[in-house]
């Protein structure tokens, strides 16, 4: 009987445990958090996946380009200290081998919960990321090369992350859910 050849497909599943984040830690302190990293010019990139979540909302950029066209990520979550949504985005095309790449996350004040009136000790009282400690990001970027090796970029205090306020924050308004550079706009 003839042998039928099939095409091989793959997919990436969620990061279900804390260990799957490879030691990534929450970082905060400004409206724009950024780091840089270099990729070898001698290795071809097979794939690169960015996993990230935020308190408040965040927008990830690689080499000054938005990683996708979504807004107000990571999305609505009612109990941030217990459960947060996160994004998984293929960023392979945005990386540049042989040069310094920049990864940044713009953070803003977005509504993410209504549970603070129950005195349950939730992380950010008021349900808005009104203070710097409540604008935070957790991320992992996993880069795989054609030779089978890999490189990981993580958020955390041991990395070379810079917190700045040079970006306009994203503001949440109850009436329009619009992004704006001024409060209530």
Backbone as CSV, one residue per row, in Angstrom:
resi,resn,N_x,N_y,N_z,CA_x,CA_y,CA_z,C_x,C_y,C_z
1,UNK,0.839,-1.186,0.000,0.000,0.000,0.000,0.881,1.244,0.000
2,UNK,0.450,2.301,-0.672,1.277,3.512,-0.761,1.340,4.239,0.579
3,UNK,2.463,4.842,0.806,2.677,5.609,2.039,2.248,7.055,1.789
4,UNK,1.428,7.574,2.656,0.955,8.948,2.514,1.804,9.840,3.412
5,UNK,2.411,10.857,2.819,3.202,11.794,3.607,2.291,12.895,4.131
6,UNK,2.490,13.225,5.371,1.697,14.302,5.962,2.612,15.433,6.374
7,UNK,2.044,16.594,6.402,2.808,17.761,6.824,2.810,17.825,8.356
8,UNK,3.933,18.199,8.919,4.057,18.282,10.365,3.672,19.682,10.833
9,UNK,2.827,19.746,11.862,2.388,21.011,12.441,2.731,21.014,13.921
10,UNK,2.887,22.192,14.467,3.153,22.289,15.897,2.354,23.440,16.478
11,UNK,2.239,23.435,17.789,1.563,24.520,18.482,2.215,24.694,19.845
12,UNK,2.000,25.827,20.448,2.560,26.107,21.759,1.407,26.198,22.742
13,UNK,1.551,25.496,23.853,0.491,25.522,24.862,0.777,26.612,25.889
14,UNK,-0.128,26.751,26.797,-0.027,27.774,27.839,1.137,27.498,28.784
15,UNK,1.415,28.468,29.632,2.409,28.312,30.700,1.621,28.083,31.991
16,UNK,1.246,26.842,32.278,0.299,26.589,33.363,0.848,26.711,34.787
17,UNK,2.150,26.656,34.953,2.698,26.721,36.317,3.697,27.868,36.441
18,UNK,3.976,28.258,37.649,4.969,29.303,37.915,6.335,28.889,37.365
19,UNK,6.675,27.621,37.461,7.964,27.133,36.966,8.115,27.329,35.461
20,UNK,7.014,27.311,34.726,7.079,27.490,33.274,7.510,28.893,32.871
21,UNK,7.435,29.843,33.802,7.854,31.224,33.517,9.364,31.387,33.724
22,UNK,10.092,30.322,34.094,11.563,30.300,34.179,12.164,31.383,35.061
23,UNK,11.475,31.749,36.145,12.029,32.729,37.076,11.675,34.169,36.764
24,UNK,10.818,34.408,35.779,10.378,35.786,35.510,9.733,36.349,36.769
25,UNK,9.945,37.639,37.018,9.394,38.276,38.211,8.724,39.593,37.815
26,UNK,7.778,40.016,38.633,7.080,41.270,38.392,8.042,42.440,38.507
27,UNK,7.935,43.388,37.571,8.697,44.626,37.649,7.739,45.795,37.441
28,UNK,8.063,46.917,38.075,7.221,48.108,37.955,8.090,49.333,38.167
29,UNK,7.452,50.489,38.242,8.195,51.684,38.574,8.075,52.824,37.589
30,UNK,7.453,52.630,36.461,7.307,53.706,35.494,6.218,53.383,34.499
31,UNK,6.023,54.248,33.545,5.039,53.978,32.506,5.655,53.300,31.291
32,UNK,6.985,53.237,31.246,7.666,52.519,30.179,8.821,51.738,30.787
33,UNK,8.778,50.428,30.634,9.843,49.547,31.112,10.527,48.980,29.882
34,UNK,11.869,49.026,29.885,12.554,48.537,28.688,13.868,47.860,29.038
35,UNK,14.262,46.971,28.139,15.527,46.264,28.248,16.054,46.030,26.840
36,UNK,17.307,45.665,26.743,17.881,45.335,25.437,18.634,44.020,25.555
37,UNK,18.791,43.361,24.432,19.476,42.069,24.372,20.030,41.902,22.960
38,UNK,21.066,41.105,22.833,21.696,40.881,21.532,21.494,39.437,21.111
39,UNK,21.192,39.244,19.848,21.071,37.913,19.263,22.263,37.682,18.348
40,UNK,22.785,36.479,18.362,23.945,36.137,17.543,23.630,36.293,16.063
41,UNK,24.591,36.823,15.324,24.422,36.944,13.866,24.685,35.602,13.182
42,UNK,25.244,34.647,13.921,25.595,33.353,13.346,24.498,32.307,13.512
43,UNK,23.389,32.675,14.169,22.307,31.725,14.399,21.017,32.246,13.767
44,UNK,20.403,31.387,12.974,19.108,31.749,12.380,18.005,31.508,13.405
45,UNK,17.082,32.451,13.506,15.974,32.337,14.456,14.899,31.433,13.866
46,UNK,14.558,30.391,14.609,13.485,29.487,14.196,12.133,30.050,14.625
47,UNK,12.037,30.479,15.888,10.782,31.046,16.392,11.051,31.846,17.653
48,UNK,10.151,32.771,17.930,10.230,33.563,19.158,8.816,33.838,19.632
49,UNK,8.562,33.514,20.887,7.233,33.670,21.480,7.343,34.575,22.700
50,UNK,6.482,35.600,22.761,6.425,36.512,23.902,5.189,36.188,24.726
51,UNK,5.399,35.931,26.016,4.314,35.721,26.968,4.345,36.902,27.922
52,UNK,3.212,37.611,28.087,3.232,38.700,29.053,1.859,38.975,29.626
53,UNK,1.878,39.515,30.839,0.678,39.964,31.514,1.031,41.237,32.265
54,UNK,0.014,41.952,32.704,0.265,43.219,33.386,-0.808,43.489,34.420
55,UNK,-0.422,44.209,35.453,-1.392,44.840,36.342,-1.662,46.194,35.713
56,UNK,-2.911,46.588,35.626,-3.253,47.729,34.798,-3.333,47.194,33.387
57,UNK,-2.756,47.875,32.432,-2.716,47.336,31.076,-1.349,47.644,30.477
58,UNK,-0.983,46.872,29.495,0.329,47.048,28.904,0.317,46.840,27.411
59,UNK,1.281,47.447,26.754,1.472,47.302,25.318,2.939,46.975,25.088
60,UNK,3.225,45.825,24.503,4.606,45.405,24.272,5.088,45.854,22.893
61,UNK,6.352,46.256,22.846,7.004,46.663,21.603,8.366,45.989,21.508
62,UNK,8.740,45.606,20.314,10.081,45.091,20.048,10.673,45.950,18.950
63,UNK,11.839,46.514,19.229,12.511,47.415,18.292,11.571,48.529,17.823
64,UNK,10.835,49.075,18.777,9.921,50.202,18.575,8.705,49.868,17.713
65,UNK,8.449,48.590,17.484,7.264,48.166,16.734,6.330,47.417,17.669
66,UNK,5.035,47.734,17.612,4.055,47.023,18.428,4.065,45.548,18.048
67,UNK,3.972,44.674,19.044,4.009,43.240,18.773,2.716,42.730,18.143
68,UNK,1.631,43.459,18.313,0.366,43.148,17.656,-0.518,44.385,17.706
69,UNK,-1.737,44.269,17.244,-2.608,45.438,17.184,-3.658,45.487,18.292
70,UNK,-3.490,44.704,19.335,-4.471,44.702,20.424,-4.268,45.906,21.337
71,UNK,-5.293,46.200,22.123,-5.248,47.320,23.064,-5.728,46.858,24.433
72,UNK,-5.292,47.544,25.469,-5.727,47.308,26.846,-5.463,45.877,27.315
73,UNK,-4.306,45.320,26.941,-3.923,43.972,27.395,-3.528,44.004,28.857
74,UNK,-3.726,42.971,29.616,-4.030,41.616,29.184,-5.522,41.294,29.098
75,UNK,-6.379,42.225,29.376,-7.813,41.960,29.357,-8.376,41.961,30.755
76,UNK,-9.669,41.835,30.849,-10.362,41.948,32.131,-10.136,40.721,33.001
77,UNK,-9.810,40.952,34.255,-9.649,39.893,35.237,-10.166,40.420,36.566
78,UNK,-11.002,39.667,37.234,-11.634,40.175,38.446,-10.805,40.016,39.705
79,UNK,-9.843,39.126,39.702,-9.062,38.876,40.913,-7.576,38.854,40.565
80,UNK,-6.970,40.037,40.329,-5.586,40.081,39.858,-4.565,39.321,40.694
81,UNK,-4.609,39.321,42.042,-3.551,38.602,42.737,-3.670,37.087,42.609
82,UNK,-4.837,36.609,42.201,-5.065,35.174,42.124,-5.003,34.666,40.690
83,UNK,-5.571,35.447,39.772,-5.694,34.980,38.397,-5.592,36.171,37.445
84,UNK,-4.660,36.103,36.519,-4.518,37.132,35.488,-4.459,36.471,34.127
85,UNK,-5.092,37.083,33.163,-4.949,36.642,31.788,-3.561,37.035,31.300
86,UNK,-3.045,36.331,30.291,-1.785,36.752,29.683,-1.858,36.513,28.193
87,UNK,-0.971,37.143,27.463,-0.914,37.038,26.012,0.272,36.163,25.616
88,UNK,0.113,35.438,24.533,1.191,34.675,23.905,1.233,35.118,22.449
89,UNK,2.344,35.735,22.040,2.418,36.368,20.727,3.682,35.904,20.001
90,UNK,3.534,35.503,18.752,4.679,35.138,17.928,5.365,36.432,17.484
91,UNK,6.611,36.627,17.914,7.350,37.858,17.614,8.598,37.599,16.766
92,UNK,8.652,36.453,16.118,9.826,36.061,15.347,10.243,37.129,14.333
93,UNK,9.294,37.660,13.596,9.599,38.615,12.517,10.119,39.956,13.029
94,UNK,9.936,40.256,14.312,10.359,41.545,14.863,11.802,41.550,15.366
95,UNK,12.399,40.373,15.515,13.759,40.284,16.056,14.804,40.419,14.957
96,UNK,15.962,40.979,15.329,17.045,41.218,14.383,18.324,40.534,14.861
97,UNK,18.780,39.500,14.167,20.024,38.830,14.559,21.234,39.744,14.361
98,UNK,22.219,39.612,15.241,23.484,40.317,15.096,23.506,41.742,15.597
99,UNK,22.417,42.236,16.122,22.369,43.605,16.642,21.665,43.611,17.995
100,UNK,21.730,44.758,18.656,21.024,44.911,19.915,19.542,45.145,19.630
101,UNK,18.684,44.337,20.227,17.240,44.452,20.110,16.711,45.103,21.376
102,UNK,15.617,45.842,21.265,15.003,46.469,22.428,13.600,45.907,22.636
103,UNK,13.305,45.539,23.868,11.981,45.079,24.276,11.461,46.087,25.280
104,UNK,10.287,46.634,25.040,9.718,47.591,25.980,8.239,47.298,26.185
105,UNK,7.737,47.718,27.345,6.324,47.587,27.664,5.845,48.927,28.196
106,UNK,4.852,49.479,27.525,4.215,50.708,27.975,3.070,50.315,28.903
107,UNK,3.060,50.880,30.108,2.057,50.511,31.108,1.121,51.667,31.398
108,UNK,-0.110,51.348,31.709,-1.086,52.393,32.006,-2.105,51.970,33.044
109,UNK,-2.977,52.899,33.352,-4.010,52.694,34.360,-5.264,52.153,33.688
110,UNK,-5.514,50.887,33.795,-6.709,50.284,33.210,-7.512,49.564,34.280
111,UNK,-8.764,49.506,34.085,-9.655,48.822,35.016,-9.404,47.326,34.896
112,UNK,-9.183,46.646,36.008,-9.036,45.203,35.927,-9.790,44.472,36.998
113,UNK,-10.535,45.135,37.849,-11.287,44.387,38.842,-12.249,45.262,39.603
114,UNK,-13.304,44.650,40.110,-14.316,45.351,40.891,-14.435,44.763,42.292
115,UNK,-13.481,43.959,42.702,-13.605,43.187,43.930,-13.062,43.898,45.165
116,UNK,-12.510,45.087,45.045,-11.825,45.705,46.175,-12.761,46.172,47.279
117,UNK,-14.064,46.253,47.052,-14.975,46.715,48.087,-15.373,45.621,49.073
118,UNK,-14.784,44.447,48.960,-15.135,43.347,49.857,-14.120,43.158,50.969
119,UNK,-13.128,44.060,51.053,-12.085,43.993,52.081,-11.344,42.661,52.083
120,UNK,-11.066,42.137,50.916,-10.349,40.870,50.805,-8.849,41.069,50.641
121,UNK,-8.383,42.289,50.798,-6.951,42.535,50.718,-6.393,42.420,49.325
122,UNK,-7.125,42.849,48.334,-6.628,42.761,46.972,-5.444,43.687,46.775
123,UNK,-4.647,43.417,45.759,-3.371,44.079,45.569,-3.484,45.587,45.362
124,UNK,-4.362,46.026,44.471,-4.471,47.447,44.165,-5.864,47.949,44.506
125,UNK,-5.995,48.631,45.607,-7.277,49.147,46.049,-7.739,50.227,45.079
126,UNK,-9.023,50.246,44.799,-9.578,51.222,43.883,-9.817,50.661,42.501
127,UNK,-9.354,49.472,42.255,-9.537,48.759,40.990,-8.875,49.453,39.809
128,UNK,-8.010,50.435,40.058,-7.245,51.070,38.996,-5.764,50.958,39.356
129,UNK,-4.934,50.931,38.375,-3.495,50.920,38.614,-3.037,52.360,38.812
130,UNK,-3.468,52.958,39.924,-3.211,54.379,40.165,-1.802,54.675,40.641
131,UNK,-1.127,53.716,41.208,0.221,53.936,41.715,1.215,53.098,40.916
132,UNK,2.467,53.486,40.982,3.498,52.772,40.216,3.541,51.287,40.556
133,UNK,3.317,50.937,41.828,3.353,49.533,42.227,2.229,48.738,41.590
134,UNK,1.182,49.424,41.157,0.045,48.750,40.534,0.090,48.817,39.021
135,UNK,1.162,49.337,38.464,1.438,49.243,37.035,2.669,48.348,36.936
136,UNK,2.471,47.107,36.627,3.578,46.155,36.648,3.419,45.162,35.507
137,UNK,4.516,44.533,35.145,4.499,43.563,34.050,5.281,42.314,34.457
138,UNK,4.837,41.188,33.926,5.522,39.908,34.062,5.644,39.371,32.642
139,UNK,6.876,39.051,32.208,7.011,38.558,30.837,8.154,37.573,30.671
140,UNK,7.997,36.796,29.620,9.013,35.836,29.201,9.004,35.816,27.680
141,UNK,10.184,35.947,27.076,10.303,35.775,25.632,11.227,34.592,25.386
142,UNK,10.697,33.580,24.729,11.454,32.366,24.434,11.845,32.378,22.960
143,UNK,13.150,32.385,22.697,13.674,32.438,21.331,14.348,31.103,21.037
144,UNK,13.942,30.451,19.952,14.537,29.183,19.537,15.288,29.408,18.237
145,UNK,16.480,28.808,18.143,17.306,28.932,16.943,17.272,27.639,16.143
146,UNK,17.587,27.726,14.859,17.567,26.547,13.993,18.533,25.463,14.436
147,UNK,19.610,25.824,15.140,20.582,24.819,15.588,20.132,24.090,16.856
148,UNK,18.923,24.399,17.376,18.403,23.731,18.567,18.670,24.475,19.862
149,UNK,19.499,25.491,19.835,19.759,26.271,21.048,18.626,27.278,21.271
150,UNK,18.642,27.906,22.430,17.584,28.862,22.748,18.126,30.003,23.607
151,UNK,17.365,31.061,23.680,17.681,32.217,24.506,16.371,32.687,25.120
152,UNK,16.422,33.086,26.388,15.224,33.544,27.084,15.467,34.937,27.633
153,UNK,14.490,35.819,27.456,14.512,37.160,28.040,13.384,37.202,29.056
154,UNK,13.704,37.593,30.291,12.726,37.588,31.379,12.607,38.957,32.033
155,UNK,11.434,39.238,32.564,11.296,40.399,33.445,11.795,39.994,34.821
156,UNK,12.317,40.951,35.562,12.782,40.659,36.911,13.830,41.640,37.362
157,UNK,14.024,41.725,38.667,14.981,42.682,39.211,16.426,42.372,38.865
158,UNK,16.733,41.129,38.500,18.120,40.792,38.184,18.474,41.126,36.741
159,UNK,17.494,41.492,35.931,17.758,41.842,34.545,18.180,43.291,34.416
160,UNK,18.400,43.712,33.203,18.833,45.090,32.959,17.653,45.921,32.466
161,UNK,16.612,46.004,33.253,15.406,46.746,32.902,15.516,48.178,33.382
162,UNK,15.055,49.103,32.564,15.028,50.515,32.900,13.568,50.946,32.983
163,UNK,13.191,51.610,34.061,11.838,52.152,34.200,11.897,53.646,33.949
164,UNK,11.084,54.123,33.013,11.064,55.542,32.676,9.636,56.064,32.687
165,UNK,9.491,57.341,32.501,8.173,57.946,32.353,8.089,58.710,31.035
166,UNK,8.909,58.337,30.063,8.932,59.078,28.809,7.724,58.787,27.917
167,UNK,7.021,57.684,28.151,5.850,57.360,27.336,4.592,57.924,28.001
168,UNK,3.635,58.316,27.212,2.361,58.742,27.779,1.639,57.519,28.318
169,UNK,1.099,57.601,29.526,0.374,56.448,30.065,-0.948,56.242,29.320
170,UNK,-1.441,55.041,29.388,-2.739,54.721,28.810,-3.765,54.934,29.912
171,UNK,-4.772,55.707,29.664,-5.786,56.018,30.675,-7.079,55.302,30.346
172,UNK,-7.748,54.823,31.356,-9.032,54.175,31.204,-10.124,55.179,31.534
173,UNK,-11.150,55.246,30.712,-12.307,56.060,31.039,-13.540,55.160,31.035
174,UNK,-14.400,55.347,32.013,-15.584,54.499,32.129,-16.504,54.614,30.915
175,UNK,-16.613,55.798,30.334,-17.590,56.002,29.277,-17.153,55.495,27.923
176,UNK,-15.855,55.589,27.609,-15.459,55.279,26.248,-14.471,54.127,26.110
177,UNK,-13.815,53.718,27.197,-12.760,52.706,27.137,-11.703,53.089,26.105
178,UNK,-11.441,54.379,25.961,-10.518,54.870,24.941,-9.111,55.023,25.513
179,UNK,-8.131,54.880,24.648,-6.758,55.189,25.019,-6.514,56.653,24.722
180,UNK,-5.828,57.329,25.624,-5.622,58.761,25.478,-4.392,59.144,26.268
181,UNK,-3.807,60.272,25.941,-2.628,60.717,26.675,-2.995,61.647,27.832
182,UNK,-4.260,61.888,28.039,-4.676,62.732,29.160,-5.750,62.024,29.965
183,UNK,-5.786,62.224,31.286,-6.789,61.549,32.111,-8.200,61.910,31.654
184,UNK,-9.040,60.895,31.589,-10.442,61.101,31.263,-10.723,61.361,29.811
185,UNK,-9.679,61.329,28.965,-9.856,61.695,27.558,-10.174,60.551,26.719
